[in-house]
Amino acid sequence: MSLLTGPMRKHLDGHKELTSHTELVKVEAGSLVYIPLINGNSTAVEVLVKEGDRVKVGTMIAKRNDHFTVPYFSSVSGTVKGIQKMMHAGLRPVDHLVIENDGKNETEQPFGTLNYQTATQEELVSFMMNAGIVGCGGAGFPSYVKYRGCKGIDLLIINAVECEPYITADYKNTSLNMQDLVTGVAAMLKMSGAKEAAIAIKTTKKDFIPTVVEAFKDYSNINVKEVPDVYPMGWERTLVYEITKKRYEKLPGEVGVIVNNATTAIAFGQALSKGMPITHKYVTVSGDGINTPANVLVPVGVKAADVIAACGGYSGEDVLLIAGGPMMGKTITTDQFVITPYSNALTVLKNKPVNQVACLRCGRCSDHCPAGLQPVRINQAEKSKNVAMLEKLSIMDCIECGMCSFVCPSKIDVTEGVRRAKRYMALRAKK
Amino acid sequence: MKFNFKPSPNYRDGQSTGRIMGELTLGLLAVFAFSLYYYFTNFSASYGLRAILLMITAIVSACGTEILWCVFTKKDILNSLKNSYPWVTAIILTMMCPLSIEYYALAVATVIAIFFGKLVFGGFGQNIFNPAAVGRATIFASFAGAAAADIVTGATPTSSMAAQNWIINSAEGMSSFLKPFGGLGNMFVGLYPGAIGETSALVILVVGVILAIRKVIDWRVPATYLITLFVLAAGVGLMHGAPISYALFHLLTGGAMFGAVFMMTDPVTNPTSAAGRIMFAVGCAVITIVLRLRSNLPEGVMYSILIMNMLTPLIESLTDGQQIKMKSKNIRNLAILFVAGLAITLLVGSTIKPVAAGSAEAGATNGTETTYNVTQHGFQGDNQFEVVIDTAKGEVVSVKMTEFNDTPGIGDGVNDDYLSQFVGAKSEDDVNAVDNVSGASYTSKSAKDAIIQALNAGN
């Protein structure tokens, strides 16, 4: 740990044992599925089907059409019923395309397969774009953007760290689809032009590492890189620093690195070899508010309520339902939102009261902030609306990882204070 | 079914402020337990009991002040008390005081520490000064004489060193200075007179390491403080040819160890950034040594903390920003601070002069009896003695004080009656077998030194 900056990370109890070795539960879509027409924060979309159209599993139904291109696909076969505004996992009402499921699961390949070994770099990038491969770590960022015109990349990092507590979906997906991971990583490595790839896995996953090493034994330039079991090891900046000891301003490309999630690589591998986009997701359903925590394989567009029902339902009447893990996932006051192509978890926790006391200025939040910020100072400045100080504290570097609230011994909602500061500054900038 | 909304994260570490303060309390009590052991075994049950009663007095005063405050401000008493931790201030304050302090003085100081040191700023977490240090400063300023006369524990290393102008310029001088306190080893263990809880560097260090591992205190602060203090003291020592034990003495004496572990680490009055805490600790070390060397105060640790508390907001704003980008700037500022601190310390160090060793001049001789006129440093000034030695038998015939320069009303307990006890003394041991005059240990010591010197000169 550094004398002047603190550890900037921390081991936390992941509760991964709840789901890492349980049987995969397959959830079938009900009579209706709802495909969310949103990617990232963008709801710019061109709908390609109209009410009454027949679609199959894999049919392209819409397309994000602003500065990025991201196609949306149907996850069931059936009939388009129209567009409905619903609560989205991102905590805002969003248009969803409603499809009536005929239960036949007829499929169609929206694009052909592609042999990455013979394809050119450009072909691979446009294939990735058309296959709608998005970052499956939770952000849903279109992956092709990272590779489009990339130059001077030395290292591709495949992020299989999964540092968010409770979540084991990447682990499950990787264990069950190792061959697709190999294809995806090899193809990404070719696209990136990097000399080598590192698959980052927590050093504590002792049973998992040998199986990945074995799967990649024919690739001398793709190696497993063990990383410490700390949060937020899976954050791009923390991971790049851990592996390369380099820091960058905006994007990891500055230090010759591209980072992609393992599940993203698997999705890409499946698209290349099977010609199918992301229509189903591995989702971890865990927490002390769930009767039988498990990993589920669920079509995109299925409601959270159905997924939770498949896992034995809620274990209490008063819960926090979180889309994602407990650190970064948002609580939603309804279970009528749906699984997206980049969902990876539903965490249900019993609602326990938190006893908040006065800040004792212990500085733990500043010591552990992975972005090197000072959440306690930001909170102070926010309370007094001290604009000059907020500017100095570079609050926009905050990724809201939740570390500051986690470590706070006074149980203050430190992260929320930083969010307030960010909103305040954003509003000021608009004026 | 109820789905609650709470902003993320909805996952919390087990560590809590209550637990931190609880463990800190236990750590303090462990150090206090050592002090009790010292007073019960080296003195008597009444001394040990007094330490316990003092502790109870302070805790009751602290909690009482908080309770009254809650009554007047219409707050829930139990809940406020539980989240305000007044007993920590009380325990720290008690442990900084000498055992001889009067109960009322400690009680008043505790009330002032809690009320003016903490509550008026808005309570726990809002105060800008370390409350216990405020209490101790109050005692220094207002109750310096409030000491129970029947509690005599002997001269403390700190006040003895102050009487030497905080410099001893030879290895022999240093070792004979340390002798009454059992040498550095015993000072490290802590079996010597001093403030109730500040003497045992060993116990404080062990407790400090445990608390640091358990993340109750930030290890950076005591580590930086003690290293800086050592370097500065060694620098001053080098200028005057003092041995390395002089620098170590600085670490072991007074409240250095106790202050470093229990007071400078008080997060409330500290900067929150790692770099800021290191600056804070360096500043404390510089001020500690400057106050020790040149001020009228016997001790500098507590005032160094209060002064640096005032600078905390300044340090905070100096280190504000993205900490990775601030790193080079922080290192530069730290370097400037350290170099400036070293320069100031050496400058101040160059102005101090060691106390001149007493001189023994052989005077009139009458048969085998020789009169020696000896000058020895007392508390403030030099005292002169006329010692008559029978050089044949090698024993003291008579002792008379011819010039007195110590505090009137205190030092003049060393009168002819007292000095007559030394008649017949033959050796250093005989001289030291005579008890000091209560409250006038420096003057007593100057007399003893004079007699020993005359004996040595006559044999």
JSON list of N, CA and C in Angstrom, two decimals, chain B residues 26 42 49 58 121-122 160 179-180 194 202 216 246 253 279 327 330 341 357 369 375 393 400 404 422 434 442 444:
[
{"chain": "B", "resi": 26, "resn": "LEU", "atom": "N", "xyz": [-10.48, 0.21, 24.57]},
{"chain": "B", "resi": 26, "resn": "LEU", "atom": "CA", "xyz": [-9.80, -0.95, 25.14]},
{"chain": "B", "resi": 26, "resn": "LEU", "atom": "C", "xyz": [-8.28, -0.76, 25.11]},
{"chain": "B", "resi": 42, "resn": "ASN", "atom": "N", "xyz": [5.25, -0.07, 42.56]},
{"chain": "B", "resi": 42, "resn": "ASN", "atom": "CA", "xyz": [6.39, 0.78, 42.90]},
{"chain": "B", "resi": 42, "resn": "ASN", "atom": "C", "xyz": [6.08, 1.80, 43.98]},
{"chain": "B", "resi": 49, "resn": "LEU", "atom": "N", "xyz": [-4.88, 3.58, 43.71]},
{"chain": "B", "resi": 49, "resn": "LEU", "atom": "CA", "xyz": [-6.29, 3.90, 43.89]},
{"chain": "B", "resi": 49, "resn": "LEU", "atom": "C", "xyz": [-6.58, 5.31, 43.38]},
{"chain": "B", "resi": 58, "resn": "ALA", "atom": "N", "xyz": [-12.76, 11.89, 35.77]},
{"chain": "B", "resi": 58, "resn": "ALA", "atom": "CA", "xyz": [-12.78, 12.45, 34.42]},
{"chain": "B", "resi": 58, "resn": "ALA", "atom": "C", "xyz": [-13.94, 11.89, 33.61]},
{"chain": "B", "resi": 121, "resn": "PHE", "atom": "N", "xyz": [-18.63, 23.08, 19.04]},
{"chain": "B", "resi": 121, "resn": "PHE", "atom": "CA", "xyz": [-18.37, 23.02, 17.60]},
{"chain": "B", "resi": 121, "resn": "PHE", "atom": "C", "xyz": [-19.45, 22.21, 16.87]},
{"chain": "B", "resi": 122, "resn": "GLY", "atom": "N", "xyz": [-20.29, 21.54, 17.64]},
{"chain": "B", "resi": 122, "resn": "GLY", "atom": "CA", "xyz": [-21.34, 20.75, 17.00]},
{"chain": "B", "resi": 122, "resn": "GLY", "atom": "C", "xyz": [-21.22, 19.28, 17.34]},
{"chain": "B", "resi": 160, "resn": "SER", "atom": "N", "xyz": [13.39, 16.94, 34.20]},
{"chain": "B", "resi": 160, "resn": "SER", "atom": "CA", "xyz": [14.83, 16.91, 34.44]},
{"chain": "B", "resi": 160, "resn": "SER", "atom": "C", "xyz": [15.59, 17.38, 33.21]},
{"chain": "B", "resi": 179, "resn": "LYS", "atom": "N", "xyz": [20.54, 7.63, 34.38]},
{"chain": "B", "resi": 179, "resn": "LYS", "atom": "CA", "xyz": [20.68, 6.65, 35.46]},
{"chain": "B", "resi": 179, "resn": "LYS", "atom": "C", "xyz": [19.50, 6.64, 36.44]},
{"chain": "B", "resi": 180, "resn": "PRO", "atom": "N", "xyz": [19.08, 7.80, 36.95]},
{"chain": "B", "resi": 180, "resn": "PRO", "atom": "CA", "xyz": [17.96, 7.78, 37.91]},
{"chain": "B", "resi": 180, "resn": "PRO", "atom": "C", "xyz": [16.69, 7.16, 37.34]},
{"chain": "B", "resi": 194, "resn": "GLY", "atom": "N", "xyz": [6.06, 9.92, 35.67]},
{"chain": "B", "resi": 194, "resn": "GLY", "atom": "CA", "xyz": [5.67, 10.75, 34.52]},
{"chain": "B", "resi": 194, "resn": "GLY", "atom": "C", "xyz": [4.17, 10.89, 34.53]},
{"chain": "B", "resi": 202, "resn": "LEU", "atom": "N", "xyz": [6.76, 0.86, 25.50]},
{"chain": "B", "resi": 202, "resn": "LEU", "atom": "CA", "xyz": [6.56, -0.53, 25.09]},
{"chain": "B", "resi": 202, "resn": "LEU", "atom": "C", "xyz": [5.08, -0.86, 24.94]},
{"chain": "B", "resi": 216, "resn": "VAL", "atom": "N", "xyz": [-7.92, 0.71, 13.40]},
{"chain": "B", "resi": 216, "resn": "VAL", "atom": "CA", "xyz": [-8.56, 1.67, 14.30]},
{"chain": "B", "resi": 216, "resn": "VAL", "atom": "C", "xyz": [-7.84, 3.01, 14.19]},
{"chain": "B", "resi": 246, "resn": "TYR", "atom": "N", "xyz": [20.43, 10.47, 23.12]},
{"chain": "B", "resi": 246, "resn": "TYR", "atom": "CA", "xyz": [19.73, 11.74, 23.26]},
{"chain": "B", "resi": 246, "resn": "TYR", "atom": "C", "xyz": [18.51, 11.78, 22.35]},
{"chain": "B", "resi": 253, "resn": "THR", "atom": "N", "xyz": [10.48, 10.14, 26.04]},
{"chain": "B", "resi": 253, "resn": "THR", "atom": "CA", "xyz": [10.05, 10.99, 27.14]},
{"chain": "B", "resi": 253, "resn": "THR", "atom": "C", "xyz": [8.77, 11.75, 26.81]},
{"chain": "B", "resi": 279, "resn": "MET", "atom": "N", "xyz": [1.88, 15.14, 6.31]},
{"chain": "B", "resi": 279, "resn": "MET", "atom": "CA", "xyz": [2.29, 16.52, 6.56]},
{"chain": "B", "resi": 279, "resn": "MET", "atom": "C", "xyz": [1.97, 16.91, 8.00]},
{"chain": "B", "resi": 327, "resn": "LYS", "atom": "N", "xyz": [0.11, 13.39, -6.62]},
{"chain": "B", "resi": 327, "resn": "LYS", "atom": "CA", "xyz": [1.21, 12.72, -5.95]},
{"chain": "B", "resi": 327, "resn": "LYS", "atom": "C", "xyz": [2.52, 13.51, -6.01]},
{"chain": "B", "resi": 330, "resn": "ASN", "atom": "N", "xyz": [2.29, 16.57, -3.92]},
{"chain": "B", "resi": 330, "resn": "ASN", "atom": "CA", "xyz": [2.32, 16.22, -2.50]},
{"chain": "B", "resi": 330, "resn": "ASN", "atom": "C", "xyz": [3.73, 15.89, -2.04]},
{"chain": "B", "resi": 341, "resn": "GLY", "atom": "N", "xyz": [11.39, 22.30, 8.16]},
{"chain": "B", "resi": 341, "resn": "GLY", "atom": "CA", "xyz": [11.30, 21.87, 9.55]},
{"chain": "B", "resi": 341, "resn": "GLY", "atom": "C", "xyz": [12.68, 21.55, 10.12]},
{"chain": "B", "resi": 357, "resn": "ALA", "atom": "N", "xyz": [28.63, 22.40, 33.77]},
{"chain": "B", "resi": 357, "resn": "ALA", "atom": "CA", "xyz": [28.85, 21.50, 34.88]},
{"chain": "B", "resi": 357, "resn": "ALA", "atom": "C", "xyz": [29.31, 22.33, 36.07]},
{"chain": "B", "resi": 369, "resn": "GLU", "atom": "N", "xyz": [40.40, 19.65, 57.36]},
{"chain": "B", "resi": 369, "resn": "GLU", "atom": "CA", "xyz": [39.13, 20.09, 56.79]},
{"chain": "B", "resi": 369, "resn": "GLU", "atom": "C", "xyz": [39.34, 21.12, 55.69]},
{"chain": "B", "resi": 375, "resn": "THR", "atom": "N", "xyz": [29.33, 25.29, 42.70]},
{"chain": "B", "resi": 375, "resn": "THR", "atom": "CA", "xyz": [28.16, 25.83, 42.01]},
{"chain": "B", "resi": 375, "resn": "THR", "atom": "C", "xyz": [27.48, 24.68, 41.26]},
{"chain": "B", "resi": 393, "resn": "LYS", "atom": "N", "xyz": [39.21, 11.74, 56.78]},
{"chain": "B", "resi": 393, "resn": "LYS", "atom": "CA", "xyz": [38.20, 10.70, 56.91]},
{"chain": "B", "resi": 393, "resn": "LYS", "atom": "C", "xyz": [37.39, 10.54, 55.63]},
{"chain": "B", "resi": 400, "resn": "LYS", "atom": "N", "xyz": [26.45, 24.29, 53.54]},
{"chain": "B", "resi": 400, "resn": "LYS", "atom": "CA", "xyz": [25.72, 25.55, 53.68]},
{"chain": "B", "resi": 400, "resn": "LYS", "atom": "C", "xyz": [25.39, 26.06, 52.29]},
{"chain": "B", "resi": 404, "resn": "PHE", "atom": "N", "xyz": [21.19, 31.28, 46.48]},
{"chain": "B", "resi": 404, "resn": "PHE", "atom": "CA", "xyz": [20.01, 30.53, 46.07]},
{"chain": "B", "resi": 404, "resn": "PHE", "atom": "C", "xyz": [19.35, 31.22, 44.87]},
{"chain": "B", "resi": 422, "resn": "PHE", "atom": "N", "xyz": [23.24, 15.67, 55.60]},
{"chain": "B", "resi": 422, "resn": "PHE", "atom": "CA", "xyz": [24.34, 15.12, 54.82]},
{"chain": "B", "resi": 422, "resn": "PHE", "atom": "C", "xyz": [25.64, 15.02, 55.62]},
{"chain": "B", "resi": 434, "resn": "VAL", "atom": "N", "xyz": [19.65, 10.20, 51.10]},
{"chain": "B", "resi": 434, "resn": "VAL", "atom": "CA", "xyz": [18.79, 11.23, 51.69]},
{"chain": "B", "resi": 434, "resn": "VAL", "atom": "C", "xyz": [17.68, 11.58, 50.70]},
{"chain": "B", "resi": 442, "resn": "TYR", "atom": "N", "xyz": [14.70, 19.63, 42.19]},
{"chain": "B", "resi": 442, "resn": "TYR", "atom": "CA", "xyz": [15.86, 20.18, 41.47]},
{"chain": "B", "resi": 442, "resn": "TYR", "atom": "C", "xyz": [16.85, 20.83, 42.42]},
{"chain": "B", "resi": 444, "resn": "SER", "atom": "N", "xyz": [17.08, 20.19, 45.55]},
{"chain": "B", "resi": 444, "resn": "SER", "atom": "CA", "xyz": [17.68, 19.12, 46.33]},
{"chain": "B", "resi": 444, "resn": "SER", "atom": "C", "xyz": [18.82, 18.47, 45.57]}
]
